[in-house]
mmCIF file of C-alpha atoms in Angstrom:
data_model
loop_
_atom_site.group_PDB
_atom_site.id
_atom_site.type_symbol
_atom_site.label_atom_id
_atom_site.label_comp_id
_atom_site.label_asym_id
_atom_site.label_seq_id
_atom_site.Cartn_x
_atom_site.Cartn_y
_atom_site.Cartn_z
ATOM 1 C CA MET A 10 87.653 30.011 156.810
ATOM 2 C CA LYS A 11 87.749 31.284 153.162
ATOM 3 C CA ASN A 12 85.960 28.922 150.408
ATOM 4 C CA LEU A 13 87.991 26.005 149.025
ATOM 5 C CA GLU A 14 88.847 27.050 145.252
ATOM 6 C CA ILE A 15 90.425 25.468 142.223
ATOM 7 C CA ASP A 16 93.588 28.206 142.784
ATOM 8 C CA HIS A 17 94.442 26.371 146.233
ATOM 9 C CA LEU A 18 95.225 23.379 144.579
ATOM 10 C CA LYS A 19 97.649 25.007 142.261
ATOM 11 C CA PHE A 20 101.641 24.927 142.792
ATOM 12 C CA ASN A 21 103.443 27.915 142.101
ATOM 13 C CA GLU A 22 105.409 28.962 139.030
ATOM 14 C CA ASN A 23 108.623 29.325 141.647
ATOM 15 C CA ARG A 24 108.563 25.941 143.493
ATOM 16 C CA GLN A 25 111.564 27.288 145.738
ATOM 17 C CA ASP A 26 109.222 29.894 147.119
ATOM 18 C CA MET A 27 107.954 27.551 150.192
ATOM 19 C CA SER A 28 106.551 30.418 152.051
ATOM 20 C CA LEU A 29 104.504 31.821 149.003
ATOM 21 C CA GLN A 30 103.408 27.805 148.422
ATOM 22 C CA TRP A 31 102.539 27.440 152.012
ATOM 23 C CA LYS A 32 99.873 30.503 152.015
ATOM 24 C CA ASN A 33 98.769 29.122 148.600
ATOM 25 C CA PHE A 34 97.952 25.452 150.220
ATOM 26 C CA TRP A 35 97.084 26.727 153.767
ATOM 27 C CA THR A 36 93.414 27.076 152.731
ATOM 28 C CA LEU A 37 93.423 23.244 151.041
ATOM 29 C CA PHE A 38 94.925 22.014 154.253
ATOM 30 C CA ASP A 39 92.435 23.788 156.787
ATOM 31 C CA HIS A 40 89.808 22.118 154.798
ATOM 32 C CA PHE A 41 91.274 18.976 154.714
ATOM 33 C CA HIS A 42 91.505 18.961 158.570
ATOM 34 C CA LEU A 43 87.887 20.187 158.772
ATOM 35 C CA PHE A 44 86.680 17.287 156.294
ATOM 36 C CA LEU A 45 88.463 14.555 159.058
ATOM 37 C CA LYS A 46 86.874 16.420 162.036
ATOM 38 C CA ASN A 47 83.498 15.980 160.652
ATOM 39 C CA LYS A 48 83.914 12.723 159.425
ATOM 40 C CA GLY A 49 84.270 12.291 163.407
ATOM 41 C CA LEU A 50 87.882 11.536 163.607
ATOM 42 C CA LYS A 51 89.740 11.736 166.894
ATOM 43 C CA PRO A 52 92.517 14.540 167.284
ATOM 44 C CA LYS A 53 95.351 13.285 166.970
ATOM 45 C CA THR A 54 94.146 10.845 164.045
ATOM 46 C CA ILE A 55 93.192 14.286 162.198
ATOM 47 C CA GLY A 56 96.087 15.840 162.680
ATOM 48 C CA GLU A 57 98.529 12.905 161.609
ATOM 49 C CA LYS A 58 96.604 12.325 158.657
ATOM 50 C CA THR A 59 96.359 15.997 157.939
ATOM 51 C CA ASN A 60 100.502 15.986 158.628
ATOM 52 C CA CYS A 61 100.921 12.944 155.785
ATOM 53 C CA VAL A 62 99.318 15.272 153.432
ATOM 54 C CA VAL A 63 101.005 17.987 154.294
ATOM 55 C CA ILE A 64 104.533 15.792 154.202
ATOM 56 C CA PHE A 65 103.293 14.473 150.570
ATOM 57 C CA VAL A 66 102.270 17.670 148.951
ATOM 58 C CA MET A 67 105.434 19.804 150.047
ATOM 59 C CA ASN A 68 107.322 17.453 149.082
ATOM 60 C CA TYR A 69 105.780 15.637 145.916
ATOM 61 C CA LEU A 70 105.755 19.489 144.571
ATOM 62 C CA ARG A 71 109.537 19.625 144.405
ATOM 63 C CA LEU A 72 110.094 16.292 142.827
ATOM 64 C CA LYS A 73 107.677 16.854 139.330
ATOM 65 C CA ASP A 74 108.261 20.451 137.302
ATOM 66 C CA ASP A 75 105.371 19.104 135.048
ATOM 67 C CA ILE A 76 102.274 18.817 137.364
ATOM 68 C CA LYS A 77 100.645 22.008 138.240
ATOM 69 C CA SER A 78 98.028 21.509 140.441
ATOM 70 C CA VAL A 79 97.503 18.721 143.496
ATOM 71 C CA ASN A 80 94.452 17.380 141.475
ATOM 72 C CA GLU A 81 96.771 16.715 138.634
ATOM 73 C CA ILE A 82 98.949 14.268 140.511
ATOM 74 C CA SER A 83 97.560 10.730 139.189
ATOM 75 C CA GLY A 84 97.521 7.408 141.508
ATOM 76 C CA GLU A 85 100.700 6.098 139.689
ATOM 77 C CA ASP A 86 102.509 8.953 140.651
ATOM 78 C CA ILE A 87 101.758 8.540 144.245
ATOM 79 C CA LYS A 88 102.849 4.935 143.951
ATOM 80 C CA LYS A 89 106.329 6.336 142.507
ATOM 81 C CA PHE A 90 106.438 8.555 145.287
ATOM 82 C CA MET A 91 105.595 5.723 147.746
ATOM 83 C CA LEU A 92 108.435 3.330 145.817
ATOM 84 C CA TYR A 93 110.897 5.786 145.083
ATOM 85 C CA ASN A 94 110.570 8.734 147.913
ATOM 86 C CA TYR A 95 108.765 7.550 150.850
ATOM 87 C CA HIS A 96 111.714 5.716 152.258
ATOM 88 C CA LEU A 97 114.010 8.372 152.070
ATOM 89 C CA LEU A 98 112.176 10.421 154.299
ATOM 90 C CA PHE A 99 111.308 7.770 156.498
ATOM 91 C CA PRO A 100 114.177 5.379 156.463
ATOM 92 C CA ASP A 101 112.892 3.619 159.737
ATOM 93 C CA SER A 102 109.333 3.816 159.106
ATOM 94 C CA THR A 103 107.368 0.225 159.769
ATOM 95 C CA VAL A 104 104.829 -1.390 157.326
ATOM 96 C CA PHE A 105 102.300 -0.202 159.395
ATOM 97 C CA GLN A 106 103.254 3.367 159.143
ATOM 98 C CA LYS A 107 103.777 3.089 155.387
ATOM 99 C CA LYS A 108 99.865 1.515 155.227
ATOM 100 C CA THR A 109 98.838 4.705 157.524
ATOM 101 C CA PHE A 110 100.514 7.237 155.083
ATOM 102 C CA LYS A 111 99.246 5.860 151.953
ATOM 103 C CA LYS A 112 95.704 5.687 154.008
ATOM 104 C CA ALA A 113 95.800 9.759 154.617
ATOM 105 C CA ILE A 114 96.623 10.361 150.809
ATOM 106 C CA MET A 115 93.516 8.322 149.692
ATOM 107 C CA ASN A 116 91.543 10.138 152.131
ATOM 108 C CA PHE A 117 92.992 13.479 150.880
ATOM 109 C CA TYR A 118 91.806 12.225 147.294
ATOM 110 C CA THR A 119 88.285 11.303 148.374
ATOM 111 C CA PHE A 120 87.868 14.939 150.176
ATOM 112 C CA LEU A 121 89.353 16.371 146.628
ATOM 113 C CA HIS A 122 86.634 14.415 144.861
ATOM 114 C CA LYS A 123 83.875 15.291 147.479
ATOM 115 C CA LYS A 124 84.977 18.809 147.131
ATOM 116 C CA GLY A 125 84.507 18.667 143.156
ATOM 117 C CA PHE A 126 87.950 18.825 142.260
ATOM 118 C CA LEU A 127 88.431 15.258 141.406
ATOM 119 C CA SER A 128 86.713 12.922 139.055
ATOM 120 C CA LYS A 129 84.840 9.393 139.817
ATOM 121 C CA GLU A 130 87.339 7.778 137.783
ATOM 122 C CA GLN A 131 90.183 9.473 139.096
ATOM 123 C CA LEU A 132 89.456 8.289 142.599
ATOM 124 C CA LYS A 133 88.854 4.894 141.385
ATOM 125 C CA GLU A 134 92.099 4.944 139.646
ATOM 126 C CA PHE A 135 94.057 5.584 143.231
ATOM 127 C CA SER A 136 92.287 2.589 145.026
ATOM 128 C CA GLN A 137 93.339 0.408 142.169
ATOM 129 C CA VAL A 138 96.749 1.460 141.755
ATOM 130 C CA TRP A 139 97.954 0.259 145.424
ATOM 131 C CA PRO A 140 98.608 -3.098 146.037
ATOM 132 C CA GLU A 141 96.988 -3.703 149.653
ATOM 133 C CA GLU A 142 100.151 -5.673 150.256
ATOM 134 C CA PRO A 143 103.057 -3.464 151.613
ATOM 135 C CA PHE A 144 105.541 -3.610 148.551
ATOM 136 C CA LEU A 145 109.586 -3.143 148.058
ATOM 137 C CA SER A 146 110.689 -1.676 144.900
ATOM 138 C CA THR A 147 114.259 -2.917 143.803
ATOM 139 C CA SER A 148 115.573 0.775 144.736
ATOM 140 C CA SER A 149 114.242 0.365 148.223
ATOM 141 C CA LEU A 150 115.365 -3.033 148.848
ATOM 142 C CA LEU A 151 118.928 -1.200 147.659
ATOM 143 C CA TRP A 152 118.431 1.352 150.464
ATOM 144 C CA LEU A 153 117.984 -1.001 152.901
ATOM 145 C CA LEU A 154 120.844 -3.063 152.103
ATOM 146 C CA ILE A 155 122.916 -0.174 152.199
ATOM 147 C CA LYS A 156 121.811 1.114 155.470
ATOM 148 C CA SER A 157 122.207 -2.093 156.865
ATOM 149 C CA VAL A 158 126.006 -2.495 155.557
ATOM 150 C CA CYS A 159 126.539 0.994 157.252
ATOM 151 C CA ARG A 160 125.220 0.052 160.282
ATOM 152 C CA ALA A 161 127.210 -3.162 160.185
ATOM 153 C CA VAL A 162 130.248 -0.934 159.642
ATOM 154 C CA THR A 163 129.437 1.712 162.531
ATOM 155 C CA TYR A 164 129.055 -0.902 164.900
ATOM 156 C CA SER A 165 132.269 -2.913 164.515
#
């Protein structure tokens, strides 16, 4: 496995070229996978957490052009992603699944901190920005309302 370097955290200039982005992030995701394995987690849990991080990173890079690297994403950015984008990717997810996704992202940023790519202050910001209880934004509530109306119309 290649050594993990700061370049493995960077978004490509051409964000539409996903194959190039995959090559760049493959080493990053492999190291995160190994980090979880070394923590003694079960293979299923490792796979789930890694998949959550891949989904987050690969979707986030298409949303924000101003951020050039994974370690530049702030806790507030992740909170906004969870409030405004998560439910679009997983409209039928449960509160448990949403919490699991958030924990995987937190594990990922803990990993980046332990590898020296994130400061202690940045890591602390991530843990403080997320409320413990599940939260729904106005747009999330609107989405749920529209979804339920669509279901009602479909079934009638």
